Amino acid sequence: MSTLISTVAAGFDVEKIRQDFPVLKQTIHGNPLVYLDSAATAQKPTAVVDAIRKFHEVDCANIHRGVHELSQRSTAAYEETRAKTKKFLNAKSVTELIFVRGTTEAINLVSSSWGRTNVKEGDEIVISAMEHHSNIVPWQMLCEEKGAKLRVIPMNDRGELILEEYEKLLNPRTRMVAVAHVSNALGTINPIRRMIEMAHRAGALVLIDGAQAAPHLKVDVQALDADFYTLSGHKICGPTGIGILYGKAKLLNAMPPYQGGGDMIRTVTFEKTTYNDLPYKFEAGTPNIAGGIGMGAALDYLNRIGLDQIAAYEHELLVYGTAQLEQIPGLRIIGTAREKAAVLSFVIEGIHPHDIGTVLDRQGIAVRTGHHCAQPVMDWFHIPATTRASLAFYNTSAEIDKLAAGLRKVKEIFS
Ligand code: PMP
């Protein structure tokens, strides 16, 4: 392997780590798979697959309701994930962690439950120019319903938010600032600690979309003083259909339930229902039990490797990848923020991203092409789409070399 792995501690053995991911061992169209689409979903280590399998083969039962052994086992395993997430995010209490389907549902929960009771006509919600659709549309729906105003923090040519403009947007009508920790389309790491402080000074709450941060950075919700923080299990090597909404207990306690049904109640009569305590008040119905248990195994796995190690290794990969791509004539990287994580989004003059993606796929290289659920970002850069190579700690510099070679081939074909 090339020049990489210099500053990363000797303990980080990427070839050993790759053994934990069976999916990486296959060939696609006769070539070894090069998976560069982890921002869409991360691959799953055997430990996660085994945990899900064990639940179905050994412990399968519904949770929170059975006195029998299997139900007690599955309840304990599911709730253990909540405790692991508390540690992962450094939340104060497990009651502040709500299981949801993922970041999309987490944001919808807050915009519906908190939004309906706290936002009125003339109020303002601040988002940023680089948000994923799931951190735009729910707020837009809320604003339409309430007659509130959606305001957008602009960014510069590098894809960095302009904090002076953000400061100007904050005012006594600002109820909520909802912003991504890391942009999925650009890779920008936003200065959220400072942004949270600024919002709080203006009397607004802050929701941080952590979908792209949790896989790459150590997150401490108490140090950040985030009011809400979201993550998606499938982006941190866990299964799909499970994620977490973190919320400060005093805010969650004051919010009405999001959905009604089993598990979220204390008593039900036809006249009146009383609700369960946190976190169950927000967890109606049978949840994704296998997913929750799988996510717990994913957290254990990431902790074993260490988020600091992951961040350091991925940073080296990103620096190496940026240097390789910059050597390709006609290629322009979209998103060149000084603080950046794991994403290489780019366009090549005269070649449509879908053509790039298709030619790369024939070589076994999986990238994402399109607007990455961030159409306003594409509009801002006046492009219809990008090709996005997104990195994870199981990628290698040799795979970056294959990407660069693949792109040279693309250029040959289309020139
Ligand atoms: N926000 C960001 C920044 C994302 O990258 C994604 C997923 N691409 C989401 C939100 C939505 O996450 P999910 O689809 O897991 O709900």
PDB file of N, CA, C and O in Angstrom, residues 314-370:
ATOM      1  N   GLU A 314      -9.509   8.279   8.709  1.00  0.00           N
ATOM      2  CA  GLU A 314     -10.340   8.799   7.616  1.00  0.00           C
ATOM      3  C   GLU A 314      -9.832  10.155   7.127  1.00  0.00           C
ATOM      4  O   GLU A 314      -9.932  10.471   5.947  1.00  0.00           O
ATOM      5  N   HIS A 315      -9.292  10.940   8.044  1.00  0.00           N
ATOM      6  CA  HIS A 315      -8.755  12.239   7.631  1.00  0.00           C
ATOM      7  C   HIS A 315      -7.586  12.037   6.669  1.00  0.00           C
ATOM      8  O   HIS A 315      -7.471  12.723   5.653  1.00  0.00           O
ATOM      9  N   GLU A 316      -6.738  11.075   6.980  1.00  0.00           N
ATOM     10  CA  GLU A 316      -5.611  10.799   6.081  1.00  0.00           C
ATOM     11  C   GLU A 316      -6.097  10.323   4.722  1.00  0.00           C
ATOM     12  O   GLU A 316      -5.576  10.721   3.684  1.00  0.00           O
ATOM     13  N   LEU A 317      -7.110   9.469   4.749  1.00  0.00           N
ATOM     14  CA  LEU A 317      -7.693   8.991   3.479  1.00  0.00           C
ATOM     15  C   LEU A 317      -8.243  10.159   2.671  1.00  0.00           C
ATOM     16  O   LEU A 317      -8.068  10.227   1.447  1.00  0.00           O
ATOM     17  N   LEU A 318      -8.927  11.070   3.363  1.00  0.00           N
ATOM     18  CA  LEU A 318      -9.547  12.216   2.691  1.00  0.00           C
ATOM     19  C   LEU A 318      -8.474  13.109   2.062  1.00  0.00           C
ATOM     20  O   LEU A 318      -8.615  13.537   0.907  1.00  0.00           O
ATOM     21  N   VAL A 319      -7.405  13.362   2.810  1.00  0.00           N
ATOM     22  CA  VAL A 319      -6.321  14.208   2.295  1.00  0.00           C
ATOM     23  C   VAL A 319      -5.695  13.530   1.075  1.00  0.00           C
ATOM     24  O   VAL A 319      -5.462  14.161   0.037  1.00  0.00           O
ATOM     25  N   TYR A 320      -5.465  12.228   1.198  1.00  0.00           N
ATOM     26  CA  TYR A 320      -4.863  11.474   0.088  1.00  0.00           C
ATOM     27  C   TYR A 320      -5.796  11.491  -1.133  1.00  0.00           C
ATOM     28  O   TYR A 320      -5.378  11.769  -2.259  1.00  0.00           O
ATOM     29  N   GLY A 321      -7.062  11.226  -0.893  1.00  0.00           N
ATOM     30  CA  GLY A 321      -8.050  11.183  -1.984  1.00  0.00           C
ATOM     31  C   GLY A 321      -8.186  12.531  -2.666  1.00  0.00           C
ATOM     32  O   GLY A 321      -8.271  12.602  -3.904  1.00  0.00           O
ATOM     33  N   THR A 322      -8.185  13.592  -1.874  1.00  0.00           N
ATOM     34  CA  THR A 322      -8.299  14.938  -2.448  1.00  0.00           C
ATOM     35  C   THR A 322      -7.118  15.189  -3.378  1.00  0.00           C
ATOM     36  O   THR A 322      -7.295  15.667  -4.513  1.00  0.00           O
ATOM     37  N   ALA A 323      -5.928  14.861  -2.924  1.00  0.00           N
ATOM     38  CA  ALA A 323      -4.729  15.079  -3.738  1.00  0.00           C
ATOM     39  C   ALA A 323      -4.789  14.264  -5.030  1.00  0.00           C
ATOM     40  O   ALA A 323      -4.421  14.750  -6.107  1.00  0.00           O
ATOM     41  N   GLN A 324      -5.277  13.032  -4.953  1.00  0.00           N
ATOM     42  CA  GLN A 324      -5.356  12.192  -6.155  1.00  0.00           C
ATOM     43  C   GLN A 324      -6.358  12.763  -7.158  1.00  0.00           C
ATOM     44  O   GLN A 324      -6.095  12.841  -8.348  1.00  0.00           O
ATOM     45  N   LEU A 325      -7.532  13.150  -6.664  1.00  0.00           N
ATOM     46  CA  LEU A 325      -8.575  13.629  -7.571  1.00  0.00           C
ATOM     47  C   LEU A 325      -8.200  14.967  -8.199  1.00  0.00           C
ATOM     48  O   LEU A 325      -8.529  15.239  -9.351  1.00  0.00           O
ATOM     49  N   GLU A 326      -7.494  15.796  -7.418  1.00  0.00           N
ATOM     50  CA  GLU A 326      -7.125  17.118  -7.940  1.00  0.00           C
ATOM     51  C   GLU A 326      -6.187  17.022  -9.143  1.00  0.00           C
ATOM     52  O   GLU A 326      -6.038  17.972  -9.894  1.00  0.00           O
ATOM     53  N   GLN A 327      -5.552  15.853  -9.305  1.00  0.00           N
ATOM     54  CA  GLN A 327      -4.641  15.696 -10.443  1.00  0.00           C
ATOM     55  C   GLN A 327      -5.361  15.329 -11.731  1.00  0.00           C
ATOM     56  O   GLN A 327      -4.753  15.231 -12.789  1.00  0.00           O
ATOM     57  N   ILE A 328      -6.659  15.087 -11.644  1.00  0.00           N
ATOM     58  CA  ILE A 328      -7.391  14.674 -12.850  1.00  0.00           C
ATOM     59  C   ILE A 328      -7.889  15.921 -13.589  1.00  0.00           C
ATOM     60  O   ILE A 328      -8.668  16.697 -13.026  1.00  0.00           O
ATOM     61  N   PRO A 329      -7.438  16.128 -14.816  1.00  0.00           N
ATOM     62  CA  PRO A 329      -7.804  17.342 -15.543  1.00  0.00           C
ATOM     63  C   PRO A 329      -9.329  17.438 -15.713  1.00  0.00           C
ATOM     64  O   PRO A 329      -9.988  16.448 -16.019  1.00  0.00           O
ATOM     65  N   GLY A 330      -9.854  18.633 -15.486  1.00  0.00           N
ATOM     66  CA  GLY A 330     -11.295  18.862 -15.690  1.00  0.00           C
ATOM     67  C   GLY A 330     -12.143  18.479 -14.499  1.00  0.00           C
ATOM     68  O   GLY A 330     -13.361  18.692 -14.509  1.00  0.00           O
ATOM     69  N   LEU A 331     -11.521  17.901 -13.461  1.00  0.00           N
ATOM     70  CA  LEU A 331     -12.304  17.500 -12.277  1.00  0.00           C
ATOM     71  C   LEU A 331     -12.311  18.654 -11.265  1.00  0.00           C
ATOM     72  O   LEU A 331     -11.277  19.248 -10.974  1.00  0.00           O
ATOM     73  N   ARG A 332     -13.509  18.948 -10.757  1.00  0.00           N
ATOM     74  CA  ARG A 332     -13.634  20.017  -9.749  1.00  0.00           C
ATOM     75  C   ARG A 332     -14.307  19.432  -8.516  1.00  0.00           C
ATOM     76  O   ARG A 332     -15.401  18.856  -8.604  1.00  0.00           O
ATOM     77  N   ILE A 333     -13.635  19.574  -7.395  1.00  0.00           N
ATOM     78  CA  ILE A 333     -14.223  19.085  -6.133  1.00  0.00           C
ATOM     79  C   ILE A 333     -15.241  20.105  -5.645  1.00  0.00           C
ATOM     80  O   ILE A 333     -14.971  21.311  -5.610  1.00  0.00           O
ATOM     81  N   ILE A 334     -16.423  19.612  -5.306  1.00  0.00           N
ATOM     82  CA  ILE A 334     -17.492  20.472  -4.794  1.00  0.00           C
ATOM     83  C   ILE A 334     -17.521  20.284  -3.278  1.00  0.00           C
ATOM     84  O   ILE A 334     -17.843  19.190  -2.796  1.00  0.00           O
ATOM     85  N   GLY A 335     -17.174  21.349  -2.561  1.00  0.00           N
ATOM     86  CA  GLY A 335     -17.079  21.215  -1.101  1.00  0.00           C
ATOM     87  C   GLY A 335     -15.622  21.125  -0.714  1.00  0.00           C
ATOM     88  O   GLY A 335     -15.033  20.037  -0.712  1.00  0.00           O
ATOM     89  N   THR A 336     -15.037  22.289  -0.413  1.00  0.00           N
ATOM     90  CA  THR A 336     -13.616  22.323  -0.071  1.00  0.00           C
ATOM     91  C   THR A 336     -13.437  23.032   1.275  1.00  0.00           C
ATOM     92  O   THR A 336     -12.521  23.837   1.444  1.00  0.00           O
ATOM     93  N   ALA A 337     -14.331  22.756   2.178  1.00  0.00           N
ATOM     94  CA  ALA A 337     -14.284  23.391   3.496  1.00  0.00           C
ATOM     95  C   ALA A 337     -12.983  23.041   4.200  1.00  0.00           C
ATOM     96  O   ALA A 337     -12.419  21.956   3.991  1.00  0.00           O
ATOM     97  N   ARG A 338     -12.531  23.975   5.039  1.00  0.00           N
ATOM     98  CA  ARG A 338     -11.284  23.705   5.782  1.00  0.00           C
ATOM     99  C   ARG A 338     -11.484  22.587   6.800  1.00  0.00           C
ATOM    100  O   ARG A 338     -10.587  21.816   7.075  1.00  0.00           O
ATOM    101  N   GLU A 339     -12.685  22.511   7.356  1.00  0.00           N
ATOM    102  CA  GLU A 339     -13.012  21.396   8.270  1.00  0.00           C
ATOM    103  C   GLU A 339     -13.941  20.466   7.516  1.00  0.00           C
ATOM    104  O   GLU A 339     -15.083  20.812   7.219  1.00  0.00           O
ATOM    105  N   LYS A 340     -13.452  19.278   7.199  1.00  0.00           N
ATOM    106  CA  LYS A 340     -14.205  18.408   6.309  1.00  0.00           C
ATOM    107  C   LYS A 340     -14.084  16.956   6.724  1.00  0.00           C
ATOM    108  O   LYS A 340     -13.060  16.551   7.270  1.00  0.00           O
ATOM    109  N   ALA A 341     -15.114  16.178   6.457  1.00  0.00           N
ATOM    110  CA  ALA A 341     -15.074  14.754   6.805  1.00  0.00           C
ATOM    111  C   ALA A 341     -15.490  13.878   5.628  1.00  0.00           C
ATOM    112  O   ALA A 341     -16.539  14.111   5.028  1.00  0.00           O
ATOM    113  N   ALA A 342     -14.687  12.937   5.282  1.00  0.00           N
ATOM    114  CA  ALA A 342     -15.055  11.683   4.597  1.00  0.00           C
ATOM    115  C   ALA A 342     -15.812  11.754   3.278  1.00  0.00           C
ATOM    116  O   ALA A 342     -16.247  10.732   2.767  1.00  0.00           O
ATOM    117  N   VAL A 343     -15.994  12.935   2.712  1.00  0.00           N
ATOM    118  CA  VAL A 343     -16.792  13.032   1.474  1.00  0.00           C
ATOM    119  C   VAL A 343     -15.975  13.694   0.363  1.00  0.00           C
ATOM    120  O   VAL A 343     -15.392  14.758   0.568  1.00  0.00           O
ATOM    121  N   LEU A 344     -15.961  13.045  -0.811  1.00  0.00           N
ATOM    122  CA  LEU A 344     -15.343  13.637  -2.001  1.00  0.00           C
ATOM    123  C   LEU A 344     -16.423  13.758  -3.072  1.00  0.00           C
ATOM    124  O   LEU A 344     -16.733  12.792  -3.765  1.00  0.00           O
ATOM    125  N   SER A 345     -17.010  14.952  -3.144  1.00  0.00           N
ATOM    126  CA  SER A 345     -18.051  15.216  -4.142  1.00  0.00           C
ATOM    127  C   SER A 345     -17.376  15.966  -5.281  1.00  0.00           C
ATOM    128  O   SER A 345     -16.592  16.870  -5.031  1.00  0.00           O
ATOM    129  N   PHE A 346     -17.689  15.602  -6.518  1.00  0.00           N
ATOM    130  CA  PHE A 346     -16.986  16.292  -7.613  1.00  0.00           C
ATOM    131  C   PHE A 346     -17.797  16.250  -8.905  1.00  0.00           C
ATOM    132  O   PHE A 346     -18.733  15.463  -9.055  1.00  0.00           O
ATOM    133  N   VAL A 347     -17.406  17.136  -9.820  1.00  0.00           N
ATOM    134  CA  VAL A 347     -17.941  17.110 -11.188  1.00  0.00           C
ATOM    135  C   VAL A 347     -16.750  17.037 -12.139  1.00  0.00           C
ATOM    136  O   VAL A 347     -15.652  17.472 -11.802  1.00  0.00           O
ATOM    137  N   ILE A 348     -16.990  16.455 -13.313  1.00  0.00           N
ATOM    138  CA  ILE A 348     -15.959  16.461 -14.353  1.00  0.00           C
ATOM    139  C   ILE A 348     -16.564  17.150 -15.571  1.00  0.00           C
ATOM    140  O   ILE A 348     -17.660  16.783 -16.027  1.00  0.00           O
ATOM    141  N   GLU A 349     -15.862  18.147 -16.039  1.00  0.00           N
ATOM    142  CA  GLU A 349     -16.347  18.978 -17.132  1.00  0.00           C
ATOM    143  C   GLU A 349     -16.811  18.123 -18.312  1.00  0.00           C
ATOM    144  O   GLU A 349     -16.076  17.252 -18.791  1.00  0.00           O
ATOM    145  N   GLY A 350     -18.046  18.334 -18.747  1.00  0.00           N
ATOM    146  CA  GLY A 350     -18.545  17.696 -19.963  1.00  0.00           C
ATOM    147  C   GLY A 350     -19.035  16.266 -19.786  1.00  0.00           C
ATOM    148  O   GLY A 350     -19.468  15.634 -20.752  1.00  0.00           O
ATOM    149  N   ILE A 351     -18.960  15.713 -18.588  1.00  0.00           N
ATOM    150  CA  ILE A 351     -19.410  14.324 -18.388  1.00  0.00           C
ATOM    151  C   ILE A 351     -20.466  14.292 -17.292  1.00  0.00           C
ATOM    152  O   ILE A 351     -20.250  14.799 -16.183  1.00  0.00           O
ATOM    153  N   HIS A 352     -21.603  13.676 -17.605  1.00  0.00           N
ATOM    154  CA  HIS A 352     -22.693  13.643 -16.616  1.00  0.00           C
ATOM    155  C   HIS A 352     -22.350  12.668 -15.481  1.00  0.00           C
ATOM    156  O   HIS A 352     -21.835  11.569 -15.738  1.00  0.00           O
ATOM    157  N   PRO A 353     -22.637  13.052 -14.242  1.00  0.00           N
ATOM    158  CA  PRO A 353     -22.326  12.165 -13.108  1.00  0.00           C
ATOM    159  C   PRO A 353     -22.895  10.754 -13.258  1.00  0.00           C
ATOM    160  O   PRO A 353     -22.254   9.779 -12.836  1.00  0.00           O
ATOM    161  N   HIS A 354     -24.073  10.618 -13.872  1.00  0.00           N
ATOM    162  CA  HIS A 354     -24.631   9.266 -14.016  1.00  0.00           C
ATOM    163  C   HIS A 354     -23.760   8.409 -14.935  1.00  0.00           C
ATOM    164  O   HIS A 354     -23.625   7.199 -14.723  1.00  0.00           O
ATOM    165  N   ASP A 355     -23.173   9.045 -15.960  1.00  0.00           N
ATOM    166  CA  ASP A 355     -22.251   8.302 -16.830  1.00  0.00           C
ATOM    167  C   ASP A 355     -20.994   7.914 -16.055  1.00  0.00           C
ATOM    168  O   ASP A 355     -20.485   6.801 -16.204  1.00  0.00           O
ATOM    169  N   ILE A 356     -20.531   8.831 -15.233  1.00  0.00           N
ATOM    170  CA  ILE A 356     -19.337   8.523 -14.419  1.00  0.00           C
ATOM    171  C   ILE A 356     -19.637   7.328 -13.508  1.00  0.00           C
ATOM    172  O   ILE A 356     -18.872   6.363 -13.444  1.00  0.00           O
ATOM    173  N   GLY A 357     -20.787   7.395 -12.832  1.00  0.00           N
ATOM    174  CA  GLY A 357     -21.163   6.324 -11.905  1.00  0.00           C
ATOM    175  C   GLY A 357     -21.305   4.981 -12.602  1.00  0.00           C
ATOM    176  O   GLY A 357     -20.911   3.936 -12.063  1.00  0.00           O
ATOM    177  N   THR A 358     -21.852   5.008 -13.805  1.00  0.00           N
ATOM    178  CA  THR A 358     -22.079   3.759 -14.534  1.00  0.00           C
ATOM    179  C   THR A 358     -20.752   3.132 -14.967  1.00  0.00           C
ATOM    180  O   THR A 358     -20.549   1.911 -14.811  1.00  0.00           O
ATOM    181  N   VAL A 359     -19.848   3.955 -15.470  1.00  0.00           N
ATOM    182  CA  VAL A 359     -18.546   3.417 -15.906  1.00  0.00           C
ATOM    183  C   VAL A 359     -17.763   2.899 -14.694  1.00  0.00           C
ATOM    184  O   VAL A 359     -17.136   1.838 -14.747  1.00  0.00           O
ATOM    185  N   LEU A 360     -17.831   3.635 -13.575  1.00  0.00           N
ATOM    186  CA  LEU A 360     -17.123   3.175 -12.362  1.00  0.00           C
ATOM    187  C   LEU A 360     -17.710   1.849 -11.871  1.00  0.00           C
ATOM    188  O   LEU A 360     -16.973   0.951 -11.457  1.00  0.00           O
ATOM    189  N   ASP A 361     -19.027   1.734 -11.935  1.00  0.00           N
ATOM    190  CA  ASP A 361     -19.671   0.484 -11.473  1.00  0.00           C
ATOM    191  C   ASP A 361     -19.160  -0.717 -12.259  1.00  0.00           C
ATOM    192  O   ASP A 361     -18.955  -1.793 -11.687  1.00  0.00           O
ATOM    193  N   ARG A 362     -18.938  -0.555 -13.564  1.00  0.00           N
ATOM    194  CA  ARG A 362     -18.425  -1.665 -14.380  1.00  0.00           C
ATOM    195  C   ARG A 362     -17.046  -2.106 -13.884  1.00  0.00           C
ATOM    196  O   ARG A 362     -16.615  -3.215 -14.133  1.00  0.00           O
ATOM    197  N   GLN A 363     -16.373  -1.197 -13.169  1.00  0.00           N
ATOM    198  CA  GLN A 363     -15.049  -1.540 -12.616  1.00  0.00           C
ATOM    199  C   GLN A 363     -15.136  -1.978 -11.150  1.00  0.00           C
ATOM    200  O   GLN A 363     -14.121  -2.108 -10.461  1.00  0.00           O
ATOM    201  N   GLY A 364     -16.364  -2.136 -10.679  1.00  0.00           N
ATOM    202  CA  GLY A 364     -16.566  -2.602  -9.302  1.00  0.00           C
ATOM    203  C   GLY A 364     -16.561  -1.489  -8.272  1.00  0.00           C
ATOM    204  O   GLY A 364     -16.553  -1.750  -7.059  1.00  0.00           O
ATOM    205  N   ILE A 365     -16.554  -0.227  -8.750  1.00  0.00           N
ATOM    206  CA  ILE A 365     -16.439   0.914  -7.818  1.00  0.00           C
ATOM    207  C   ILE A 365     -17.825   1.516  -7.587  1.00  0.00           C
ATOM    208  O   ILE A 365     -18.469   1.988  -8.521  1.00  0.00           O
ATOM    209  N   ALA A 366     -18.279   1.477  -6.342  1.00  0.00           N
ATOM    210  CA  ALA A 366     -19.623   1.966  -6.000  1.00  0.00           C
ATOM    211  C   ALA A 366     -19.534   3.391  -5.472  1.00  0.00           C
ATOM    212  O   ALA A 366     -18.972   3.628  -4.400  1.00  0.00           O
ATOM    213  N   VAL A 367     -20.046   4.343  -6.247  1.00  0.00           N
ATOM    214  CA  VAL A 367     -20.153   5.732  -5.786  1.00  0.00           C
ATOM    215  C   VAL A 367     -21.604   6.152  -5.925  1.00  0.00           C
ATOM    216  O   VAL A 367     -22.406   5.458  -6.565  1.00  0.00           O
ATOM    217  N   ARG A 368     -21.928   7.298  -5.358  1.00  0.00           N
ATOM    218  CA  ARG A 368     -23.289   7.809  -5.482  1.00  0.00           C
ATOM    219  C   ARG A 368     -23.287   8.951  -6.493  1.00  0.00           C
ATOM    220  O   ARG A 368     -22.378   9.778  -6.484  1.00  0.00           O
ATOM    221  N   THR A 369     -24.295   8.987  -7.352  1.00  0.00           N
ATOM    222  CA  THR A 369     -24.428  10.122  -8.270  1.00  0.00           C
ATOM    223  C   THR A 369     -25.820  10.708  -8.110  1.00  0.00           C
ATOM    224  O   THR A 369     -26.775   9.994  -7.833  1.00  0.00           O
ATOM    225  N   GLY A 370     -25.922  12.030  -8.241  1.00  0.00           N
ATOM    226  CA  GLY A 370     -27.229  12.671  -8.137  1.00  0.00           C
ATOM    227  C   GLY A 370     -27.149  13.908  -7.277  1.00  0.00           C
ATOM    228  O   GLY A 370     -26.080  14.510  -7.122  1.00  0.00           O
TER     229      GLY A 370
END
